[in-house]
PDB file of C-alpha atoms in Angstrom:
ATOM      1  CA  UNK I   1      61.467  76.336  82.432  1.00 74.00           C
ATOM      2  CA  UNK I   2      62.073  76.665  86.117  1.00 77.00           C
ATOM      3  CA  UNK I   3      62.427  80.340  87.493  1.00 74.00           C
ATOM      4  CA  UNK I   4      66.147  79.538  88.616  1.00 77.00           C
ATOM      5  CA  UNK I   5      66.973  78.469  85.108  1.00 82.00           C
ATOM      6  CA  UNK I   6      65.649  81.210  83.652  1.00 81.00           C
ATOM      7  CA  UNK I   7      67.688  83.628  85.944  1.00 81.00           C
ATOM      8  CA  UNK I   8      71.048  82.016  84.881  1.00 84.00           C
ATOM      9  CA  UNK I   9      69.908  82.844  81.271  1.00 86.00           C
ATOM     10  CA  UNK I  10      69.288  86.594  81.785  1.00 84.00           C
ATOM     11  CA  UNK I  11      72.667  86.245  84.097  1.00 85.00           C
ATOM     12  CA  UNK I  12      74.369  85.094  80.947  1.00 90.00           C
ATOM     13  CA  UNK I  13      72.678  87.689  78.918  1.00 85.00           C
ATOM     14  CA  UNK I  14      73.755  90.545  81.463  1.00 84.00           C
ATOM     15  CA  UNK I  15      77.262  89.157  81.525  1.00 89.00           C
ATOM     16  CA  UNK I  16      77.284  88.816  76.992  1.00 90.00           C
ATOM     17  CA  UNK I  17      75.864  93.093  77.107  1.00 84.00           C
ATOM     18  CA  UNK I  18      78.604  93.983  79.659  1.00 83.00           C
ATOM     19  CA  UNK I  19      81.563  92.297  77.469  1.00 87.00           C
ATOM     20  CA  UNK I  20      80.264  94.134  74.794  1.00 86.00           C
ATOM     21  CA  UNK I  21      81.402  97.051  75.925  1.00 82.00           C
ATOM     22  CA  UNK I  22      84.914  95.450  75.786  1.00 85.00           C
ATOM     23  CA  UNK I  23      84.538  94.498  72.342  1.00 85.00           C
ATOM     24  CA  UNK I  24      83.473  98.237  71.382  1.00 84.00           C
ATOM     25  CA  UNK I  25      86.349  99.556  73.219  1.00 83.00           C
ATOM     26  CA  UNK I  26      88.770  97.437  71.527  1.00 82.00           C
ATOM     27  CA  UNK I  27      87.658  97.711  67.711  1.00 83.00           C
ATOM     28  CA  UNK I  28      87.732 101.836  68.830  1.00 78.00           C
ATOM     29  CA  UNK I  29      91.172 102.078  68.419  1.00 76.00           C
ATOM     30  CA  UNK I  30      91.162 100.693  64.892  1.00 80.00           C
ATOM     31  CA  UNK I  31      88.014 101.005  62.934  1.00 83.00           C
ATOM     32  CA  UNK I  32      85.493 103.412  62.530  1.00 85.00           C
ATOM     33  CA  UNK I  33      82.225 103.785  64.506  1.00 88.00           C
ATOM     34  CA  UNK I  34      79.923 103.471  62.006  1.00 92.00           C
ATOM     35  CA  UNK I  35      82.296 100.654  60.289  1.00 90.00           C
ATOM     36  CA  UNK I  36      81.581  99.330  63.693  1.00 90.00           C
ATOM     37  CA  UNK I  37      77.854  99.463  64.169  1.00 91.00           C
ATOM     38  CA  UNK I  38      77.373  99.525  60.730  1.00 92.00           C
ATOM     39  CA  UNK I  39      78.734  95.283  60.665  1.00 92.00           C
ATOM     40  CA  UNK I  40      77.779  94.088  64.135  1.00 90.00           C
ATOM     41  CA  UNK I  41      73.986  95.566  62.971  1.00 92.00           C
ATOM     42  CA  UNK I  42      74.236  93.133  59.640  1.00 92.00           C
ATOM     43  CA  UNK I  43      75.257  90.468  62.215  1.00 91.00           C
ATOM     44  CA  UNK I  44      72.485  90.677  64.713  1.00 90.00           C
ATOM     45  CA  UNK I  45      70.006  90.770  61.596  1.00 92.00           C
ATOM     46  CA  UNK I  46      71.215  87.731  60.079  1.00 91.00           C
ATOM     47  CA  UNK I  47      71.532  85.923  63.502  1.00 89.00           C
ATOM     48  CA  UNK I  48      67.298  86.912  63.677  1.00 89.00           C
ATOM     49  CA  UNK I  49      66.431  85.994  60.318  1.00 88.00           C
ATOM     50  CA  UNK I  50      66.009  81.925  61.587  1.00 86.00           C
ATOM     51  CA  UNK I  51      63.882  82.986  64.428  1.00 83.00           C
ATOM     52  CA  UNK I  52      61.985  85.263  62.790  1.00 85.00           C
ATOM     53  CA  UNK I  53      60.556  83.683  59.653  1.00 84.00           C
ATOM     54  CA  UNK I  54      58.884  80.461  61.584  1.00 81.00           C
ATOM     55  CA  UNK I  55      57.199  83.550  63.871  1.00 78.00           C
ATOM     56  CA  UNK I  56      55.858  85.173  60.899  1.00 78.00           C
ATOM     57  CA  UNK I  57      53.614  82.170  59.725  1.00 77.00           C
ATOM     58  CA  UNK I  58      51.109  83.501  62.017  1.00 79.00           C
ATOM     59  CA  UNK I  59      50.952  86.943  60.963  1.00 81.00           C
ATOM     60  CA  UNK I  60      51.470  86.415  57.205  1.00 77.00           C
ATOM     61  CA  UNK I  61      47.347  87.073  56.359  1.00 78.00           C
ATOM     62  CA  UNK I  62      47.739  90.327  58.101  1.00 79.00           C
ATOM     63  CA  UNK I  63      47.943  92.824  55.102  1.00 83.00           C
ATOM     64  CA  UNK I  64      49.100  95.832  58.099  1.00 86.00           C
ATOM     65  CA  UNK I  65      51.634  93.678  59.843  1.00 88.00           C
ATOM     66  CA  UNK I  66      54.419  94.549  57.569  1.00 88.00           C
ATOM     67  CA  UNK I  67      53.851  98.223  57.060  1.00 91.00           C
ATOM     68  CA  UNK I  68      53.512  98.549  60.982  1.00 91.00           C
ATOM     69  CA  UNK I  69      56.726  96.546  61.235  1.00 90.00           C
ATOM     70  CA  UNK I  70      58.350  98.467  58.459  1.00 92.00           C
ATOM     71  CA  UNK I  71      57.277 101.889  60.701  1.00 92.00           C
ATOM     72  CA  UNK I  72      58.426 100.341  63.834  1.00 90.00           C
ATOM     73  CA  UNK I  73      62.004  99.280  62.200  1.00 90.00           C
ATOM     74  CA  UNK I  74      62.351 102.281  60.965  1.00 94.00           C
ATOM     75  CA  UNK I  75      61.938 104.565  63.951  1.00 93.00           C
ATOM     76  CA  UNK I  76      63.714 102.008  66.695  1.00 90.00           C
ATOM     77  CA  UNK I  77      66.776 101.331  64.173  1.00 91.00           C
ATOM     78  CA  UNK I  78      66.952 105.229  64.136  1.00 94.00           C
ATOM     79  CA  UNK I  79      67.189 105.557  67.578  1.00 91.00           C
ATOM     80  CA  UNK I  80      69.229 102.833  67.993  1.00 90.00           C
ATOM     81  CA  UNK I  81      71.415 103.788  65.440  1.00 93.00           C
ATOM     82  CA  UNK I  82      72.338 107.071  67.143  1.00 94.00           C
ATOM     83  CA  UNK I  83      72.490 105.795  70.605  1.00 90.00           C
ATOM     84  CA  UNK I  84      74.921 103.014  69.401  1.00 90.00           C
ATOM     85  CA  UNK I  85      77.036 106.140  67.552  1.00 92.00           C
ATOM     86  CA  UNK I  86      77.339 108.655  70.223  1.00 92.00           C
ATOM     87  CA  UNK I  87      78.449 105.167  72.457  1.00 89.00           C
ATOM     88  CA  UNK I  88      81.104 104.237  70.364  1.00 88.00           C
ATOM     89  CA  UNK I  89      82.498 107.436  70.307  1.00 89.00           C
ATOM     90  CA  UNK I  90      82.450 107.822  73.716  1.00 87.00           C
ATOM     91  CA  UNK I  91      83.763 104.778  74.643  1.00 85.00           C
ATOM     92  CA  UNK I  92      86.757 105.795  72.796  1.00 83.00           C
ATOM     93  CA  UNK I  93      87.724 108.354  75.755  1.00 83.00           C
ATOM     94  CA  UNK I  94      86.114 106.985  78.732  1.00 78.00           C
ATOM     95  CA  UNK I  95      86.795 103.254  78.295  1.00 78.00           C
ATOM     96  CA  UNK I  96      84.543 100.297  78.965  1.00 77.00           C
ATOM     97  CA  UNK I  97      84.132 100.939  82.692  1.00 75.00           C
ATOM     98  CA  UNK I  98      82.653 103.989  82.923  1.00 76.00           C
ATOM     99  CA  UNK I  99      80.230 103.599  79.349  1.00 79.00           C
ATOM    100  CA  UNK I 100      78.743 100.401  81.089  1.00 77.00           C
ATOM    101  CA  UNK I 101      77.405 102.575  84.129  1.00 75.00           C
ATOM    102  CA  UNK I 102      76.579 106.404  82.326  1.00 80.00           C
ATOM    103  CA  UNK I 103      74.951 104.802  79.419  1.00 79.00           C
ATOM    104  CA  UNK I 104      72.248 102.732  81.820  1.00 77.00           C
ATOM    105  CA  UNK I 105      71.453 106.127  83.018  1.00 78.00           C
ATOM    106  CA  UNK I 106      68.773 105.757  80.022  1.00 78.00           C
ATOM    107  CA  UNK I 107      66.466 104.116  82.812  1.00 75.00           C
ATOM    108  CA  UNK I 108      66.093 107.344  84.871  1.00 76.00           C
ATOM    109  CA  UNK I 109      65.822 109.451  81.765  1.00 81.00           C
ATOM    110  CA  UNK I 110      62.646 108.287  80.182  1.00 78.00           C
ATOM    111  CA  UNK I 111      60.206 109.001  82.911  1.00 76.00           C
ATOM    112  CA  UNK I 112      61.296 112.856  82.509  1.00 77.00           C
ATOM    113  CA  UNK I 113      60.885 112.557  78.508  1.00 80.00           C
ATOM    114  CA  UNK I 114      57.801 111.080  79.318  1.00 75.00           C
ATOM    115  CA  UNK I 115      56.546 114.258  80.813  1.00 75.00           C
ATOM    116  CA  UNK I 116      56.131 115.582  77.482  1.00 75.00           C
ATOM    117  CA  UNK I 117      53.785 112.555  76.843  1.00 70.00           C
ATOM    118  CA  UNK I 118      51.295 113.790  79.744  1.00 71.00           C
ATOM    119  CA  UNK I 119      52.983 111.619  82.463  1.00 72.00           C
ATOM    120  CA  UNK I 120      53.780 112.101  85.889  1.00 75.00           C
ATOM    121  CA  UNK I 121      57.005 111.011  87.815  1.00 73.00           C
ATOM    122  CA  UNK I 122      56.912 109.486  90.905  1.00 75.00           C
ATOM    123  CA  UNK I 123      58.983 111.275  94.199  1.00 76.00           C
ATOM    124  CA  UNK I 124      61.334 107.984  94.056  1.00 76.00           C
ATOM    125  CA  UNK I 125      62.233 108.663  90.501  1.00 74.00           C
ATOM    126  CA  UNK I 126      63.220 112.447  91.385  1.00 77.00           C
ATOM    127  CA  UNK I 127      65.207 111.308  94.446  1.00 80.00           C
ATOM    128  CA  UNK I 128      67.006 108.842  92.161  1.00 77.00           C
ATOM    129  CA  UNK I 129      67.889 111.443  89.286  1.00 76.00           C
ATOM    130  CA  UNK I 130      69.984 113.644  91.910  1.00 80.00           C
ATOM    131  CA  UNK I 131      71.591 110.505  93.000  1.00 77.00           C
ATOM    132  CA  UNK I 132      72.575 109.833  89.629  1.00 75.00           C
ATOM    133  CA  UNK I 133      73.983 113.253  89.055  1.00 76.00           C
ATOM    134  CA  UNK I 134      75.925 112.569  92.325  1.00 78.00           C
ATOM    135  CA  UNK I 135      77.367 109.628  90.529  1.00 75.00           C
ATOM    136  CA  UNK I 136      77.901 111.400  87.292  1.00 71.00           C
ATOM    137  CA  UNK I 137      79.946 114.116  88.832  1.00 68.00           C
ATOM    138  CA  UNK I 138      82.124 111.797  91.402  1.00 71.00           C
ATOM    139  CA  UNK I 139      82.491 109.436  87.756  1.00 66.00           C
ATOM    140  CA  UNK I 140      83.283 112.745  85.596  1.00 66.00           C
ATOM    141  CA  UNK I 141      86.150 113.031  87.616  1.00 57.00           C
ATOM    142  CA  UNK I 142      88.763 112.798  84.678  1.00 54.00           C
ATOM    143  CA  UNK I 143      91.659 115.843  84.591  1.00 54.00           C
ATOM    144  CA  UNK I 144      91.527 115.493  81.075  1.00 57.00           C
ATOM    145  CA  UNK I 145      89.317 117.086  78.184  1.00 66.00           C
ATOM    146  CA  UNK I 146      89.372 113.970  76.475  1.00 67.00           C
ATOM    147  CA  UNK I 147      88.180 112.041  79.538  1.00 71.00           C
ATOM    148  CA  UNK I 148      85.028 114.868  80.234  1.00 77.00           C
ATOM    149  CA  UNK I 149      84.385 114.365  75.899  1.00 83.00           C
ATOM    150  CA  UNK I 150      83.512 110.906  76.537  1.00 82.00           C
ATOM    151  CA  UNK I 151      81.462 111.287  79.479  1.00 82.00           C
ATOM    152  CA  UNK I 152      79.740 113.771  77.846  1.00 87.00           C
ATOM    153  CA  UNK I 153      78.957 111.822  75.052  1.00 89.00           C
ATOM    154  CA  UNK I 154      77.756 108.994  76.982  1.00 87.00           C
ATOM    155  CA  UNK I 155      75.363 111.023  78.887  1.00 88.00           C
ATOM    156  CA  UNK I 156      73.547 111.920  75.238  1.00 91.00           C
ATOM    157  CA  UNK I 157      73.651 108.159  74.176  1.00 89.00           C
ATOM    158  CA  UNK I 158      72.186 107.257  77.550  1.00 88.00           C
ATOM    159  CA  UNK I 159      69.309 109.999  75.952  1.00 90.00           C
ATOM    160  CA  UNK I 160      69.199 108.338  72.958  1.00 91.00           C
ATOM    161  CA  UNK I 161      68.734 105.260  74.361  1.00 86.00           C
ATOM    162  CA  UNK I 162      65.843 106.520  76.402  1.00 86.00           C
ATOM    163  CA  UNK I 163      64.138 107.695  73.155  1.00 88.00           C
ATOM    164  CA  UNK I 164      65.134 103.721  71.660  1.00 86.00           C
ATOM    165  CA  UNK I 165      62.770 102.743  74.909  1.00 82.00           C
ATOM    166  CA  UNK I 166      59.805 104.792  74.130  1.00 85.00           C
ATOM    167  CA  UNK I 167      60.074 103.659  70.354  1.00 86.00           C
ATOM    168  CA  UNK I 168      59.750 100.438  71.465  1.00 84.00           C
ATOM    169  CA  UNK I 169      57.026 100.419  73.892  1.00 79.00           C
ATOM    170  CA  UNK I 170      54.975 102.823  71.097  1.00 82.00           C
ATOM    171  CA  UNK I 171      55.400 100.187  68.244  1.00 84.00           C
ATOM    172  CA  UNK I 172      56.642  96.871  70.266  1.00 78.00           C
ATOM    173  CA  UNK I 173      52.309  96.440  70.985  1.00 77.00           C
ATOM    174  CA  UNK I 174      51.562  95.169  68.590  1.00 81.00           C
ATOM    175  CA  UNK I 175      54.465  93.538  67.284  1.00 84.00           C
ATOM    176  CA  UNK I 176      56.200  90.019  67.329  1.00 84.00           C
ATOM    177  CA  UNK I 177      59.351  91.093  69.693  1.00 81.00           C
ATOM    178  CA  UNK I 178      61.872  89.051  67.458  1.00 85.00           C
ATOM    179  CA  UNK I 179      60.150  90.749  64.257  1.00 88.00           C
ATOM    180  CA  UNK I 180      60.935  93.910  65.171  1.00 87.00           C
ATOM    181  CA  UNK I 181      64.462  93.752  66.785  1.00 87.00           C
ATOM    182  CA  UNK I 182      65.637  92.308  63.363  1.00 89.00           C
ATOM    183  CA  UNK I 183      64.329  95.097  61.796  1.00 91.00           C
ATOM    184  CA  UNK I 184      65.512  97.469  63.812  1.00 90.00           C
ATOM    185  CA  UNK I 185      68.971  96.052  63.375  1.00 91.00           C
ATOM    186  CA  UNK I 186      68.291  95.960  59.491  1.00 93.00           C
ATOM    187  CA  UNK I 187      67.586  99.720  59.551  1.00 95.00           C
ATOM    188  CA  UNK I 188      70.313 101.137  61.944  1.00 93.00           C
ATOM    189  CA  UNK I 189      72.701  98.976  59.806  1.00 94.00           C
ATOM    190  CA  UNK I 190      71.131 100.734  56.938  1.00 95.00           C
ATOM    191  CA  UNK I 191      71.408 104.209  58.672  1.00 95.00           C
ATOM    192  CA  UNK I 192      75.397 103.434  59.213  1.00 94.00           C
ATOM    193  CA  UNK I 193      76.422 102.046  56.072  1.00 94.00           C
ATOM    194  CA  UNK I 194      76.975 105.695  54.127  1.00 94.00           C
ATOM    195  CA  UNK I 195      79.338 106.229  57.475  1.00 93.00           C
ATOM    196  CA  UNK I 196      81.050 103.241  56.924  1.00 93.00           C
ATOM    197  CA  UNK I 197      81.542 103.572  53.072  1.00 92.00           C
ATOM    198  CA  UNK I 198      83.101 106.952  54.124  1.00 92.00           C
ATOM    199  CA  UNK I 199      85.044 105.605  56.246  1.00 89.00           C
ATOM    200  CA  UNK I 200      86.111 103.026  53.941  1.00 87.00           C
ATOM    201  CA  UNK I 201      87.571 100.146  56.064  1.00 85.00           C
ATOM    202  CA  UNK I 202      90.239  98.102  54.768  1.00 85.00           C
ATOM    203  CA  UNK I 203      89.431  94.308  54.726  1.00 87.00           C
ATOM    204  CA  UNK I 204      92.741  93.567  56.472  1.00 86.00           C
ATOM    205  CA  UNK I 205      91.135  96.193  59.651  1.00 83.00           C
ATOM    206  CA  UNK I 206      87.761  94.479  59.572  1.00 84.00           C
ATOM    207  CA  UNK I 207      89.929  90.976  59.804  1.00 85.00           C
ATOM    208  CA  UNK I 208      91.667  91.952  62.492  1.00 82.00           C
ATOM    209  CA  UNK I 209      88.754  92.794  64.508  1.00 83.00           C
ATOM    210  CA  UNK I 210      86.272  89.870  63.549  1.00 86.00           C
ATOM    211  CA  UNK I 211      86.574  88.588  67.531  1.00 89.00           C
ATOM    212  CA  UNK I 212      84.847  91.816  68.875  1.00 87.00           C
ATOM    213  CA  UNK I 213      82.778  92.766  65.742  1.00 88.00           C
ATOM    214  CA  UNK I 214      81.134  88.850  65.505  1.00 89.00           C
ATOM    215  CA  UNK I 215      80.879  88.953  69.324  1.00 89.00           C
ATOM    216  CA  UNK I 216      78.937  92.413  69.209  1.00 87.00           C
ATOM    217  CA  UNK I 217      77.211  91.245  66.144  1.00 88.00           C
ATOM    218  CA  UNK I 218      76.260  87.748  66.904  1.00 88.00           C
ATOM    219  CA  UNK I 219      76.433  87.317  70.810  1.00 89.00           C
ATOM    220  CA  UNK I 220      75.163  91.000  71.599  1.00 85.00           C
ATOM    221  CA  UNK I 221      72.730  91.670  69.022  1.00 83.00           C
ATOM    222  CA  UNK I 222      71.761  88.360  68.447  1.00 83.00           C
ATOM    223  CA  UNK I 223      71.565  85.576  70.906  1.00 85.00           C
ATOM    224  CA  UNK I 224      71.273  87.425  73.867  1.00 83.00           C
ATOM    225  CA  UNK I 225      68.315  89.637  72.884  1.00 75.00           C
ATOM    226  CA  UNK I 226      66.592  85.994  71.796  1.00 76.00           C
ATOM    227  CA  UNK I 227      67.549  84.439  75.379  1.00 81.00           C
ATOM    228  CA  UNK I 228      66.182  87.467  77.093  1.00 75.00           C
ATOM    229  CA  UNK I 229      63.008  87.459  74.943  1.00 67.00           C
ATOM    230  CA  UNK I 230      62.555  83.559  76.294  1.00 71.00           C
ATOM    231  CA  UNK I 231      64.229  83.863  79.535  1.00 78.00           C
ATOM    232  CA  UNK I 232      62.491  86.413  81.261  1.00 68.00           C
ATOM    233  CA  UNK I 233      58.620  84.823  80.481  1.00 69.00           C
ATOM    234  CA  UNK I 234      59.654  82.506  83.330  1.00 78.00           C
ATOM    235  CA  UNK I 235      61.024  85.347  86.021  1.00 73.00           C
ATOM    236  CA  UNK I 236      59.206  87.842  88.199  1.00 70.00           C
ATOM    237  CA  UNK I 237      60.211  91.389  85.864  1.00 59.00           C
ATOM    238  CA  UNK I 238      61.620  92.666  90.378  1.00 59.00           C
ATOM    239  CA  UNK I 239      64.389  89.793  89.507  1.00 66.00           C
ATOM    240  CA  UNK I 240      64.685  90.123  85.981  1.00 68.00           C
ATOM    241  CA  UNK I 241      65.910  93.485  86.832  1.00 66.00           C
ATOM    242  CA  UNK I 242      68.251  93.040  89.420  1.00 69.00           C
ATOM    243  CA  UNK I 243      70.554  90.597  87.124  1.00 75.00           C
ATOM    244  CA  UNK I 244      70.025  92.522  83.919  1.00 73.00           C
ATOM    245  CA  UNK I 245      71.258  95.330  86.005  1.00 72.00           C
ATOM    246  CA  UNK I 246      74.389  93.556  86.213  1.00 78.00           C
ATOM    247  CA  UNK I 247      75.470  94.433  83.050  1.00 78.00           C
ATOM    248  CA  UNK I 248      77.445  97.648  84.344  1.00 77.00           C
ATOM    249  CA  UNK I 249      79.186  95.627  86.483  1.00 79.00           C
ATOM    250  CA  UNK I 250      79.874  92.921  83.869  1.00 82.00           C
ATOM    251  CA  UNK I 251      81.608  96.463  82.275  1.00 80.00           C
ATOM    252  CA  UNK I 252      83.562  97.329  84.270  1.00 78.00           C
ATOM    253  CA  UNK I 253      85.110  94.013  85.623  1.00 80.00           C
ATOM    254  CA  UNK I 254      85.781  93.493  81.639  1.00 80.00           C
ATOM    255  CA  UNK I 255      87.438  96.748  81.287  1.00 79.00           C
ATOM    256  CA  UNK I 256      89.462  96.386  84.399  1.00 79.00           C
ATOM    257  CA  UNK I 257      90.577  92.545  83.500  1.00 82.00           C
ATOM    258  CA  UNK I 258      91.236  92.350  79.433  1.00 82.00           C
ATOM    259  CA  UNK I 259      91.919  95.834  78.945  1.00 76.00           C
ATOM    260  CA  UNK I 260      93.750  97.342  82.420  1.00 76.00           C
ATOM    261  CA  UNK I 261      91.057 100.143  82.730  1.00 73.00           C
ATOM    262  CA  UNK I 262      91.517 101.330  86.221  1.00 73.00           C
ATOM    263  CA  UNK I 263      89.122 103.887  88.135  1.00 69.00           C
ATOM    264  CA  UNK I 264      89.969 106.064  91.520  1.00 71.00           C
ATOM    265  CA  UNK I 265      88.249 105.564  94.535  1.00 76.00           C
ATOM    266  CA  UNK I 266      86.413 108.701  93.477  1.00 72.00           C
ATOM    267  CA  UNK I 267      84.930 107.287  90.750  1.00 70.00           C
ATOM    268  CA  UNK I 268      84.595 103.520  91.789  1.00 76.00           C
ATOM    269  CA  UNK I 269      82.028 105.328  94.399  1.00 79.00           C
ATOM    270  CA  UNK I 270      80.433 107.444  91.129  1.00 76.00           C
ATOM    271  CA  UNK I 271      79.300 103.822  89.578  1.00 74.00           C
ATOM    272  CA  UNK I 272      77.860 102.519  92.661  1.00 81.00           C
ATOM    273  CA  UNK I 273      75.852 105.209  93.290  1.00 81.00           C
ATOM    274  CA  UNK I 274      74.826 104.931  89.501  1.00 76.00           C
ATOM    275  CA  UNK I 275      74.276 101.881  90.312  1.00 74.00           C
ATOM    276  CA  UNK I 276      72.303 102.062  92.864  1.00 79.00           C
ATOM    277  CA  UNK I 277      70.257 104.653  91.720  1.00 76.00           C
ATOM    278  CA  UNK I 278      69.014 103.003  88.140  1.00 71.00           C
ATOM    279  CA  UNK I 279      68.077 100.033  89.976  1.00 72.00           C
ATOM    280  CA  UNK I 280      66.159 101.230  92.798  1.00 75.00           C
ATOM    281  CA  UNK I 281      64.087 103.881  89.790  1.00 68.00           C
ATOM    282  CA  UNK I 282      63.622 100.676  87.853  1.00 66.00           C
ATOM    283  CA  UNK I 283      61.848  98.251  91.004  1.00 65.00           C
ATOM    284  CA  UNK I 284      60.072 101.417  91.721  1.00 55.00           C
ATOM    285  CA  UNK I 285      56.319 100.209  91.822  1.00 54.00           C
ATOM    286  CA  UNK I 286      54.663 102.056  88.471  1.00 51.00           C
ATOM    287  CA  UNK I 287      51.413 103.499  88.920  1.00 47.00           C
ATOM    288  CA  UNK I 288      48.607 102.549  86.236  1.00 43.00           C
TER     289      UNK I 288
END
């Protein structure tokens, strides 16, 4: 596949992440979050299941494959799970717009959990956290309680999602990629079911929302995680982080066109400094 193809893949992918956040915005005002996560998890498993049992031919004679997967479902669906949670809820206050840019945030937050794993952080990495907290306070610019709730709760999923990272580079090794998001998806769904069962949704609720739920379930959790996973073999990772980047943006041009979010000047400035500053700590060179 040519380079340039490959970019309009991940371009797609970027643009199918930042819609999401539309979807999850919408189905907030009428179902539950864990009815939410709970269903769009089941989706993104059973989209998987074709691509992963043809991938498992190879690894079927090795009797500590499935435990390992089994551990590393387990432990990514868990952080997953609660990243995906704390979202939903937050989305709820802040909209679309602004979850898009505080929950990529994740990217500056794992170097400084990884300091607790014996690593160092680079000076660029520092200079781009207090640009982010620039961002976060010109974004956190809400007069409301309800507004400051949401960020709030964004900033802990963006944490969560950090911890999602690590899980996956400890246990994503020495495992097939499509093996273990499947079973990640199969666990967090399993980790929000008892939610949902509380929550008891009605079947006329879940009807009305099978747009965004199948879109989250299918097109977020399934296909585009199995286009990046191809897509990006073919494209330097500098580029493949530039458009995947996009996804923020993809956020907030959803929010502002199919749901009328609209942001201040203040805060319009807040996300491109966000911006900004998660890209430039992501093409930072990493040291061996």
């Amino acid at each position: 596949m040519k380079e340039r193809n490959a970019l309009l893949l991940l371009l797609l992918t970027a643009f199918i992440w930042g819609m999401s956040f539309v979807a999850q915005s919408v189905s907030s005002d009428t179902v539950g979050t864990f009815t939410f996560n709970s269903t769009r998890f089941m989706l993104g498993t059973i989209v998987l299941i074709p691509f992963s049992i043809p991938r498992y031919m190879k690894y079927r004679t090795d009797k500590a494959y499935i435990p390992s997967l089994l551990k590393g479902g387990f432990f990514c669906g868990l952080c997953l799970a609660l990243a995906c949670i704390v979202q939903q809820m937050g989305i709820a206050y802040s909209g679309a717009g602004k979850a898009g840019f505080i929950s990529s945030l994740y990217i500056i937050i794992v170097p400084f959990i990884s300091l607790f794993l014996g690593r160092k952080i680079e000076k660029k990495i520092w200079i781009c956290a207090l640009f982010s907290i620039l961002g976060l306070y010109l974004l956190s610019g809400g007069d409301s309680n309800e507004s400051l709730k949401g960020d709030a709760l964004l900033i802990l999923c963006a944490i969560f999602f950090a911890f999602h990272i690590l899980a996956i580079d400890r246990f994503g090794k020495d495992l097939d990629g499509i093996h273990l998001s499947a079973m990640q998806f199969l666990f967090a769904s399993l980790f929000t079911l008892p939610g949902m069962l509380y929550e008891a949704p009605s079947w006329a609720e879940l009807s009305a929302l099978a747009i965004p739920i199948g879109y989250a379930g299918f097109f977020s959790c399934g296909i585009a995680y199995t286009i990046q996973v191809v897509a990006q073999k073919y494209v330097k990772p500098q580029n493949a982080v530039i458009v995947l980047s996009l996804e923020s943006v993809f956020a907030l041009i959803g929010g502002a066109i199919l749901l009328a979010e609209r942001m201040s000047v203040k805060e319009m400035l807040g996300c491109a400094i966000v911006f900004v500053a998660v890209l430039a700590a992501e093409l930072s060179p990493k040291k061996e």
